[in-house]
PDB file of C-alpha atoms in Angstrom:
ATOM      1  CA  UNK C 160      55.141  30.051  11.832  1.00  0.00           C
ATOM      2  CA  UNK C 161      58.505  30.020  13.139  1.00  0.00           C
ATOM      3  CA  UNK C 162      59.055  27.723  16.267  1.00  0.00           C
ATOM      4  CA  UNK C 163      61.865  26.571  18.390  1.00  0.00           C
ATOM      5  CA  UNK C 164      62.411  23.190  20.219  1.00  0.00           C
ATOM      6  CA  UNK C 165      64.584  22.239  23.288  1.00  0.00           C
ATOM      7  CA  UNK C 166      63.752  18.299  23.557  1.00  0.00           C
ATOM      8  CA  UNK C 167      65.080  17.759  27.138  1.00  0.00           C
ATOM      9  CA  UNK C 168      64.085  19.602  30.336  1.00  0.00           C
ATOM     10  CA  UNK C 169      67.519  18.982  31.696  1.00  0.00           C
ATOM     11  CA  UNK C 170      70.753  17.610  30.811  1.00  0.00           C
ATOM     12  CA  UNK C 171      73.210  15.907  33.250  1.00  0.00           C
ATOM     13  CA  UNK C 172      77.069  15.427  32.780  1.00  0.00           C
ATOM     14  CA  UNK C 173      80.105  14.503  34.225  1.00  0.00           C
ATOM     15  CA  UNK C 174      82.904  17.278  34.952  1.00  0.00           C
ATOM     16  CA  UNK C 175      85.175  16.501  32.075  1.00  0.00           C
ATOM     17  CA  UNK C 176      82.671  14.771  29.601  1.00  0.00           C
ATOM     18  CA  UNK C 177      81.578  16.236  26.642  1.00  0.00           C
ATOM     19  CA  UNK C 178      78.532  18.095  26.570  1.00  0.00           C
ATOM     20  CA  UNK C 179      75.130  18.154  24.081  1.00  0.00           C
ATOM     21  CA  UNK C 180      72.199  20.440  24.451  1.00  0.00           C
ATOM     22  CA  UNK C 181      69.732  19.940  21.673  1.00  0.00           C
ATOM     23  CA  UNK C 182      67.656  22.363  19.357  1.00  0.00           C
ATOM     24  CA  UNK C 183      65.589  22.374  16.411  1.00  0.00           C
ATOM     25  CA  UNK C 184      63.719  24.773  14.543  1.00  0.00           C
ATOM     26  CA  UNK C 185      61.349  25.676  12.082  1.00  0.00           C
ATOM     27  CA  UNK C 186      61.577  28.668   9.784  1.00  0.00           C
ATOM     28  CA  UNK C 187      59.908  29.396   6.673  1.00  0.00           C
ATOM     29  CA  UNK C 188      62.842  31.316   5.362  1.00  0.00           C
ATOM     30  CA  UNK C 189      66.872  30.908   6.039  1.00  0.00           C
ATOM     31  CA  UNK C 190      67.184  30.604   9.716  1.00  0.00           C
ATOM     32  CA  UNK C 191      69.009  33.249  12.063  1.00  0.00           C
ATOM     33  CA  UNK C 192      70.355  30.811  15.090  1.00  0.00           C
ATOM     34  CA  UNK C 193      71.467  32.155  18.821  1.00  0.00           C
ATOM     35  CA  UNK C 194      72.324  30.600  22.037  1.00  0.00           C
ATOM     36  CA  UNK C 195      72.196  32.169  25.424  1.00  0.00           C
ATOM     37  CA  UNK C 196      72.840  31.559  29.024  1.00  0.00           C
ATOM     38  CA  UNK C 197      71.002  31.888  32.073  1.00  0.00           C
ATOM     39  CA  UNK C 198      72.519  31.914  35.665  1.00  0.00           C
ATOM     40  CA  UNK C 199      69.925  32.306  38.030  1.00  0.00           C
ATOM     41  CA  UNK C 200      68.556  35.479  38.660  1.00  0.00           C
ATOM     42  CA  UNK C 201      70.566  37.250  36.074  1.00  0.00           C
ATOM     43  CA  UNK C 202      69.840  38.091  32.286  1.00  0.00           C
ATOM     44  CA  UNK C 203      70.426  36.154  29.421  1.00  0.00           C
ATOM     45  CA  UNK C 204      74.406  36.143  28.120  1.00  0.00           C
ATOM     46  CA  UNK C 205      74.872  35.500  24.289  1.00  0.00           C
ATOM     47  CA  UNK C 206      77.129  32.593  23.761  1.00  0.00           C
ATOM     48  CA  UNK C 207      76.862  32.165  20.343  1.00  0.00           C
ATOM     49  CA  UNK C 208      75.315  32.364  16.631  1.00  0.00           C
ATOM     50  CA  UNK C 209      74.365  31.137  13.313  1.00  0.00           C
ATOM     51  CA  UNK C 210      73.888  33.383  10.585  1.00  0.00           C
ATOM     52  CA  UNK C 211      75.587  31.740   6.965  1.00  0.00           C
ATOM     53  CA  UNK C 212      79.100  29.581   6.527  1.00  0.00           C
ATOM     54  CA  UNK C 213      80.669  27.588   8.290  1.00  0.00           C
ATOM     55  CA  UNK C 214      78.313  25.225   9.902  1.00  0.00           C
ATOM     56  CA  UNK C 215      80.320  24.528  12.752  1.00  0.00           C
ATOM     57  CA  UNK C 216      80.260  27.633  14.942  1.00  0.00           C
ATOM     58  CA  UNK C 217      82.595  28.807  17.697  1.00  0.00           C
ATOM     59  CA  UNK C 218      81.557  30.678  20.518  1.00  0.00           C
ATOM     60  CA  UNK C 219      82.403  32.297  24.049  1.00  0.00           C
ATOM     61  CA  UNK C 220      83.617  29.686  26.941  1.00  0.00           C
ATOM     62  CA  UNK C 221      84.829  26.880  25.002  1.00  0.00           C
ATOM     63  CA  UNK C 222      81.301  26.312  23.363  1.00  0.00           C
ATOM     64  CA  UNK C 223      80.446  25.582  19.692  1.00  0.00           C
ATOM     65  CA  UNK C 224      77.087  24.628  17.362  1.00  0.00           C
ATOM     66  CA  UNK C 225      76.677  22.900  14.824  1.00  0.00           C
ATOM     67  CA  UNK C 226      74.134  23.836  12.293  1.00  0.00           C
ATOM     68  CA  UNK C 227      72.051  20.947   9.929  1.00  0.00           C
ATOM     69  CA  UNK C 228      69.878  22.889   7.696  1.00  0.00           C
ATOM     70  CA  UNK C 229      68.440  18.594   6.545  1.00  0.00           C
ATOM     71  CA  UNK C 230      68.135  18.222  10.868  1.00  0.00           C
ATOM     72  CA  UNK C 231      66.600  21.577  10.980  1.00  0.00           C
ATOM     73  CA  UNK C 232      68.564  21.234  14.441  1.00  0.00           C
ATOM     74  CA  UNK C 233      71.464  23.439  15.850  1.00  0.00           C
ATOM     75  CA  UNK C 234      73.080  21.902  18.719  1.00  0.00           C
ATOM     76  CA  UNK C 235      75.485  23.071  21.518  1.00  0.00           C
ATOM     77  CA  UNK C 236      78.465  21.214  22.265  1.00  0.00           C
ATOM     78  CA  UNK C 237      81.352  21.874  24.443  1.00  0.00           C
ATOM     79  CA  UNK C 238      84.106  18.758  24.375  1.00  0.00           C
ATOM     80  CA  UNK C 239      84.894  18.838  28.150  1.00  0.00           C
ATOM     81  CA  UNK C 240      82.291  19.786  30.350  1.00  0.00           C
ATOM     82  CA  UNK C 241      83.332  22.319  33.677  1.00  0.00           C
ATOM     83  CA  UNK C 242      80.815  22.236  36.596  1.00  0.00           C
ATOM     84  CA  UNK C 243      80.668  26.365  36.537  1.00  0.00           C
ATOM     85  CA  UNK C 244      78.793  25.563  33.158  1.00  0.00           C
ATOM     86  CA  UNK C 245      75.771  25.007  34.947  1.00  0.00           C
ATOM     87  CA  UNK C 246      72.852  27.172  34.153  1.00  0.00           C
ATOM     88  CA  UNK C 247      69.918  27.366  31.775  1.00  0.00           C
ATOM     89  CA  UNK C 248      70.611  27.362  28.181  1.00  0.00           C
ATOM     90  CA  UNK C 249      67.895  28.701  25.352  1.00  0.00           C
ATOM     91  CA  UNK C 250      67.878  28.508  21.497  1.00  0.00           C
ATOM     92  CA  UNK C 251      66.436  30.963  19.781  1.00  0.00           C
ATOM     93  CA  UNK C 252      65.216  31.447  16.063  1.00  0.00           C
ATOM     94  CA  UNK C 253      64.733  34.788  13.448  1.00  0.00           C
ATOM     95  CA  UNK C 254      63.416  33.923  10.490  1.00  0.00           C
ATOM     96  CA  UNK C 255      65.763  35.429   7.115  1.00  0.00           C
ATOM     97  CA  UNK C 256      62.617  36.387   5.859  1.00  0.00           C
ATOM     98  CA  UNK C 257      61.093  38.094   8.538  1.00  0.00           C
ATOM     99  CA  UNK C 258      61.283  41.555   8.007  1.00  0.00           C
ATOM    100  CA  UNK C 259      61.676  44.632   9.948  1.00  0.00           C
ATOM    101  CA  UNK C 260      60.958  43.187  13.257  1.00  0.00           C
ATOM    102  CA  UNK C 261      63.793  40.957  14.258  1.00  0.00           C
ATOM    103  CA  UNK C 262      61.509  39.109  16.667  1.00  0.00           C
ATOM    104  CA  UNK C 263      63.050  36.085  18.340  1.00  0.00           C
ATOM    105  CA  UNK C 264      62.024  33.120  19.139  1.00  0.00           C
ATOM    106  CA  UNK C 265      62.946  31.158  22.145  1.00  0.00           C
ATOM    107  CA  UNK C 266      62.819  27.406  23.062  1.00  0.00           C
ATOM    108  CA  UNK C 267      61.438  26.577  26.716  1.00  0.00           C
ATOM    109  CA  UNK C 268      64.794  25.737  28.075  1.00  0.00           C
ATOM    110  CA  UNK C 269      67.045  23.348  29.043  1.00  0.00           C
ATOM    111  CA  UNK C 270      69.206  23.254  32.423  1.00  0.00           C
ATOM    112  CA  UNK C 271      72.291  21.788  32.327  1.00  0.00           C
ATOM    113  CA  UNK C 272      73.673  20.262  35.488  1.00  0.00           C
ATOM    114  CA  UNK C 273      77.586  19.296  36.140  1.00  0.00           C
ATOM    115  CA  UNK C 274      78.297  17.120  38.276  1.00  0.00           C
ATOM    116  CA  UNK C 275      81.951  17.587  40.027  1.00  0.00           C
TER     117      UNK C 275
ATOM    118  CA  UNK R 143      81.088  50.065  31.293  1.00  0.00           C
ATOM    119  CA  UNK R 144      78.096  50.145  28.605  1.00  0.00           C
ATOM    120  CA  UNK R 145      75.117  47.965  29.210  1.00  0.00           C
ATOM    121  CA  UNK R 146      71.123  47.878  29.969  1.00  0.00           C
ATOM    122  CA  UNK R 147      70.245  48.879  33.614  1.00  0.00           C
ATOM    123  CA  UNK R 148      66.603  47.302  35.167  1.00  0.00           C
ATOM    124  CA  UNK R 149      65.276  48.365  38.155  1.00  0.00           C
ATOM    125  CA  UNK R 150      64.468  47.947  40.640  1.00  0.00           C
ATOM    126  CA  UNK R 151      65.448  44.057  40.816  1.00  0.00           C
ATOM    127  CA  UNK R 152      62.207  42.964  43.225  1.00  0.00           C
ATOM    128  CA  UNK R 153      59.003  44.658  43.364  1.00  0.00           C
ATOM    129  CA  UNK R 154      55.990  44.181  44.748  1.00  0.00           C
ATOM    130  CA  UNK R 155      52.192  45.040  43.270  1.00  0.00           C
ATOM    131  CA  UNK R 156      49.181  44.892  45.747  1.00  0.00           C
ATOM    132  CA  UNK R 157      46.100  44.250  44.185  1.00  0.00           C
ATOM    133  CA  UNK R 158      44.669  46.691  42.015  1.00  0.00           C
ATOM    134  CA  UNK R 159      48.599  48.860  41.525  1.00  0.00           C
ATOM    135  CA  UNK R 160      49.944  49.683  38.662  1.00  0.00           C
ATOM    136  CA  UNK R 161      53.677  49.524  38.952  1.00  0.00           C
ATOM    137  CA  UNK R 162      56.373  50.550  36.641  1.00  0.00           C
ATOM    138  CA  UNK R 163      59.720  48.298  35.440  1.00  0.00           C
ATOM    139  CA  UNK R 164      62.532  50.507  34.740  1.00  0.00           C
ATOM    140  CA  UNK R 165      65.113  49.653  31.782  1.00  0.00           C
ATOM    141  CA  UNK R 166      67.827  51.992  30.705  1.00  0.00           C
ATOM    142  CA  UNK R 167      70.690  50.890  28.109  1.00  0.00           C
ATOM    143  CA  UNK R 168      73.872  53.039  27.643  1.00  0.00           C
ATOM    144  CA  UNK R 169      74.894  51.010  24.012  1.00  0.00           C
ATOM    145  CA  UNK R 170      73.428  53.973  21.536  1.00  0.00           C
ATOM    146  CA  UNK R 171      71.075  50.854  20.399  1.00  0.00           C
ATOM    147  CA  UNK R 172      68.015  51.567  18.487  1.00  0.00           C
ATOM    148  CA  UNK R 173      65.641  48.410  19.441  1.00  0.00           C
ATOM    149  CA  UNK R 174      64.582  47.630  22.807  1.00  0.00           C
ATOM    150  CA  UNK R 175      62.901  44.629  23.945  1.00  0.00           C
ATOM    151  CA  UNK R 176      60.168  43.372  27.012  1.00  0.00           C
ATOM    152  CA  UNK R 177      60.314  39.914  27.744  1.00  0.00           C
ATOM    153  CA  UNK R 178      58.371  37.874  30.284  1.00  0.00           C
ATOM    154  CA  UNK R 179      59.966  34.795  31.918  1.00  0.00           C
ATOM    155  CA  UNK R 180      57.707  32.061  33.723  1.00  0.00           C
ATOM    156  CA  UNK R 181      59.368  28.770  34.896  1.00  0.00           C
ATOM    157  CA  UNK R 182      58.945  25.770  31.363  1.00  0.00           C
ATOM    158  CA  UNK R 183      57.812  28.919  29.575  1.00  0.00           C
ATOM    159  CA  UNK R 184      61.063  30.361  27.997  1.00  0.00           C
ATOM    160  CA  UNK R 185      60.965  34.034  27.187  1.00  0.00           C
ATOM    161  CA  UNK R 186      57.435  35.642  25.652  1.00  0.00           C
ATOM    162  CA  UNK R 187      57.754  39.057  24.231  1.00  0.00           C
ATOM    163  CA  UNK R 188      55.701  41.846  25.446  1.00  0.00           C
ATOM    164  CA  UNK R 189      57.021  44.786  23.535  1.00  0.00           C
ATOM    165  CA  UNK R 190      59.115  46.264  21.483  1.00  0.00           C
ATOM    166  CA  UNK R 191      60.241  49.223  20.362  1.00  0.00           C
ATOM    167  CA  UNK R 192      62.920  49.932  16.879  1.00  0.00           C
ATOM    168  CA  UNK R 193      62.915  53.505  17.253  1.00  0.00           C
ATOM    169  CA  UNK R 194      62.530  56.467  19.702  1.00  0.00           C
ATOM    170  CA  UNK R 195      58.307  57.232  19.951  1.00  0.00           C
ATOM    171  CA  UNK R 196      57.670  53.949  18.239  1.00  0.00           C
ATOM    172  CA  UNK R 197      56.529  50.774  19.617  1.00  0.00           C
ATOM    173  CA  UNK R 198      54.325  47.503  19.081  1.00  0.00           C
ATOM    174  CA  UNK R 199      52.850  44.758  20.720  1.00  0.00           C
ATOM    175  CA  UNK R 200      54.447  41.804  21.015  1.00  0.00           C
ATOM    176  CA  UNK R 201      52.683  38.228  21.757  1.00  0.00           C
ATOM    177  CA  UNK R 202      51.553  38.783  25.225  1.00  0.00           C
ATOM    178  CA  UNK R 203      50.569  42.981  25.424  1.00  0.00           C
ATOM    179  CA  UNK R 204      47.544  42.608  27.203  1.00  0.00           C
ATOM    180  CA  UNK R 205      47.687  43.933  30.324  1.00  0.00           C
ATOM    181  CA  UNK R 206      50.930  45.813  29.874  1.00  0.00           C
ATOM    182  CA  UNK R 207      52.360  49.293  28.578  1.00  0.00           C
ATOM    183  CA  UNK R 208      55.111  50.879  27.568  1.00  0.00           C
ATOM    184  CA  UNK R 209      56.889  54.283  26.690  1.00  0.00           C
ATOM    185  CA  UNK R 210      59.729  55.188  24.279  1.00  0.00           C
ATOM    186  CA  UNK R 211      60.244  58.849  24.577  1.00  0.00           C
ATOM    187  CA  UNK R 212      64.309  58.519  24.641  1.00  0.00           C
ATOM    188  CA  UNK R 213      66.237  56.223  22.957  1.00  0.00           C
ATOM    189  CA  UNK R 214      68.116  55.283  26.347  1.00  0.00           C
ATOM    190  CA  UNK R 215      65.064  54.263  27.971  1.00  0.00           C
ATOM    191  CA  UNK R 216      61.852  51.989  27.567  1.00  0.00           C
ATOM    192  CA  UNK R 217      60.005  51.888  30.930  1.00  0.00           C
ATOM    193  CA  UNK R 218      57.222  49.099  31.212  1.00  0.00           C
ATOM    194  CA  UNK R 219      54.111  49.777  33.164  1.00  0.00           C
ATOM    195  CA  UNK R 220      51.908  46.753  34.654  1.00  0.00           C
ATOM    196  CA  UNK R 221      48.280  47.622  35.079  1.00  0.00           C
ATOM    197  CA  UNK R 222      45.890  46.374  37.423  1.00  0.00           C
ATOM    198  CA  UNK R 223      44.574  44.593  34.122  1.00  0.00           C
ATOM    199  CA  UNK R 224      47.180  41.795  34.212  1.00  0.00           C
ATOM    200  CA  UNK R 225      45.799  39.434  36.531  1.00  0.00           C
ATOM    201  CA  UNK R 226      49.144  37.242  36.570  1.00  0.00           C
ATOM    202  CA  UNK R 227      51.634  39.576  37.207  1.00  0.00           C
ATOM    203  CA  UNK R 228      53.991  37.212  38.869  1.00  0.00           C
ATOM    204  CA  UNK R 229      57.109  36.532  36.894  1.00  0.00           C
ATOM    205  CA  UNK R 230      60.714  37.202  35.776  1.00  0.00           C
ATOM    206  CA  UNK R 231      60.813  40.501  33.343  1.00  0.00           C
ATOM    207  CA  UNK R 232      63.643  40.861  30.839  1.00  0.00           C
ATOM    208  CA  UNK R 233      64.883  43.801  28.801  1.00  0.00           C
ATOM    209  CA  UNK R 234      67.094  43.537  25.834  1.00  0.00           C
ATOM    210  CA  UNK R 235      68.100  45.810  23.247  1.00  0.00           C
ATOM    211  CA  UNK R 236      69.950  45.520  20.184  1.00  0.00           C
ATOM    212  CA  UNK R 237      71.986  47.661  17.722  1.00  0.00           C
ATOM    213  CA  UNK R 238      71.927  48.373  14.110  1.00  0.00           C
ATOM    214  CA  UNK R 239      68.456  48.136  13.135  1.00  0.00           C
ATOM    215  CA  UNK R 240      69.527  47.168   9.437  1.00  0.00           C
ATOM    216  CA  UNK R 241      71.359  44.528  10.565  1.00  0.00           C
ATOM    217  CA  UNK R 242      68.991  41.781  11.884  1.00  0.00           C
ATOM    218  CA  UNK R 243      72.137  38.863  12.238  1.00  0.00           C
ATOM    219  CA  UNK R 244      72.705  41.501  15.530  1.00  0.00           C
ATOM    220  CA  UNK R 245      72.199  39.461  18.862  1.00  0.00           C
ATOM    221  CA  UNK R 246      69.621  40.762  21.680  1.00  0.00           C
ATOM    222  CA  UNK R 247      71.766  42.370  24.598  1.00  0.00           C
ATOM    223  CA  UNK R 248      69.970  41.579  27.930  1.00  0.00           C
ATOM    224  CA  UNK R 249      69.470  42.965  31.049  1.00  0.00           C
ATOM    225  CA  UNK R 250      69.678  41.529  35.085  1.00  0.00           C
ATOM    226  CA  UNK R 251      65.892  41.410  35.154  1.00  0.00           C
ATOM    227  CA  UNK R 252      62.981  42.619  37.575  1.00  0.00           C
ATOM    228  CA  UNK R 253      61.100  39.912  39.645  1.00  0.00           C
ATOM    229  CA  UNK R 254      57.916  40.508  40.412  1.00  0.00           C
ATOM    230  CA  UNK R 255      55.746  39.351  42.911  1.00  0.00           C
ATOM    231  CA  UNK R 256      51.962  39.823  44.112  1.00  0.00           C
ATOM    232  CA  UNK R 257      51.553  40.829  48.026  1.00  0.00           C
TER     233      UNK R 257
END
């Protein structure tokens, strides 16, 4: 079954220190990879997302991921951290395999707090 | 500007209501989505729909309904079945049905309470 895991609650930075928000997953086939904000009371915004190549991907606001198919992990980065990036991120999985569905999977969450 | 539309954005169910979460999306997409938030729960899918008068359950139906009679719009009912109504609701949709590398487009969300 596919899952999705977001190790820490919450995540606290520095204004101008580099930022790490972690994910793994499991997948039975090749993975499909996406990360999304939250700001509070508002939808989820797609930042970013894995599908094949490079494994280093580039997204919106200055954010990346890196992908490690032997980590099963994909990771959000972002070198220099800006307090307005404060919000809930989640990681969410579609397995290649999966059909006609396109069901995702999310991870619980982590919140990300700058401090100025 | 093109996007998905829920409303309203707070509603309140007495005991025993059913009440009705609007979503409309002005993309053209094919799939639409119902998602349920709770806090250290991420998202749980409801239902979902990949075509006009089609839709399934997703992992968490009970208690819930929807309708796809128009591709712009994918209204979800709460019955007086669903004992813990209380929660964030989410609607995505997403385009290109063949293309499943297509990310989820969501939108503001409907928080519902219990009076």
């Amino acid at each position: 079954a596919q899952s999705v895991a977001q190790p820490e609650d919450q995540v606290n930075v520095a204004e101008g220190n580099p930022l790490t928000v972690k994910c793994t997953y499991s997948v039975s086939g090749n993975p499909y990879l996406f990360w999304y904000v939250q700001y509070p009371n508002r939808g989820l915004q797609f930042l970013l997302k894995y599908i094949t190549g490079d494994n280093l991907v580039k997204g919106s606001y200055g954010f990346e991921a890196e992908f490690n198919k032997s980590q099963t992990s994909f990771h959000l980065k972002k070198p220099s951290a800006l307090v307005s990036d404060s919000a809930l991120y989640f990681c969410a999985v579609r397995d290649g395999y999966g059909g006609a569905t396109n069901k995702l999977i999310f991870g619980t969450g982590t919140l990300l707090a700058v401090q100025p | 500007d093109g996007g998905i539309t829920q409303s309203p954005k707070y509603l309140f169910r007495k005991e025993g209501q059913n009440v009705t979460l609007s979503c409309e999306q002005n993309l053209n997409h094919d799939a639409m989505y119902w998602y349920r938030q709770d806090p250290g729960q991420g998202l749980r899918l409801i239902y979902y729909s990949q075509i006009v008068n089609d839709f399934q359950k997703g992992d968490i139906a009970e208690g819930y309904s929807v309708s796809r009679e128009k591709k712009e719009s994918f209204p979800l009912t709460v019955t007086s079945a669903q004992k813990n109504p209380t929660a964030f609701y989410l609607c995505a949709s997403r385009g290109d049905r063949g293309l499943y590398s297509q990310p989820q487009h969501f939108g503001d969300g409907t928080r519902l309470s219990i009076l």
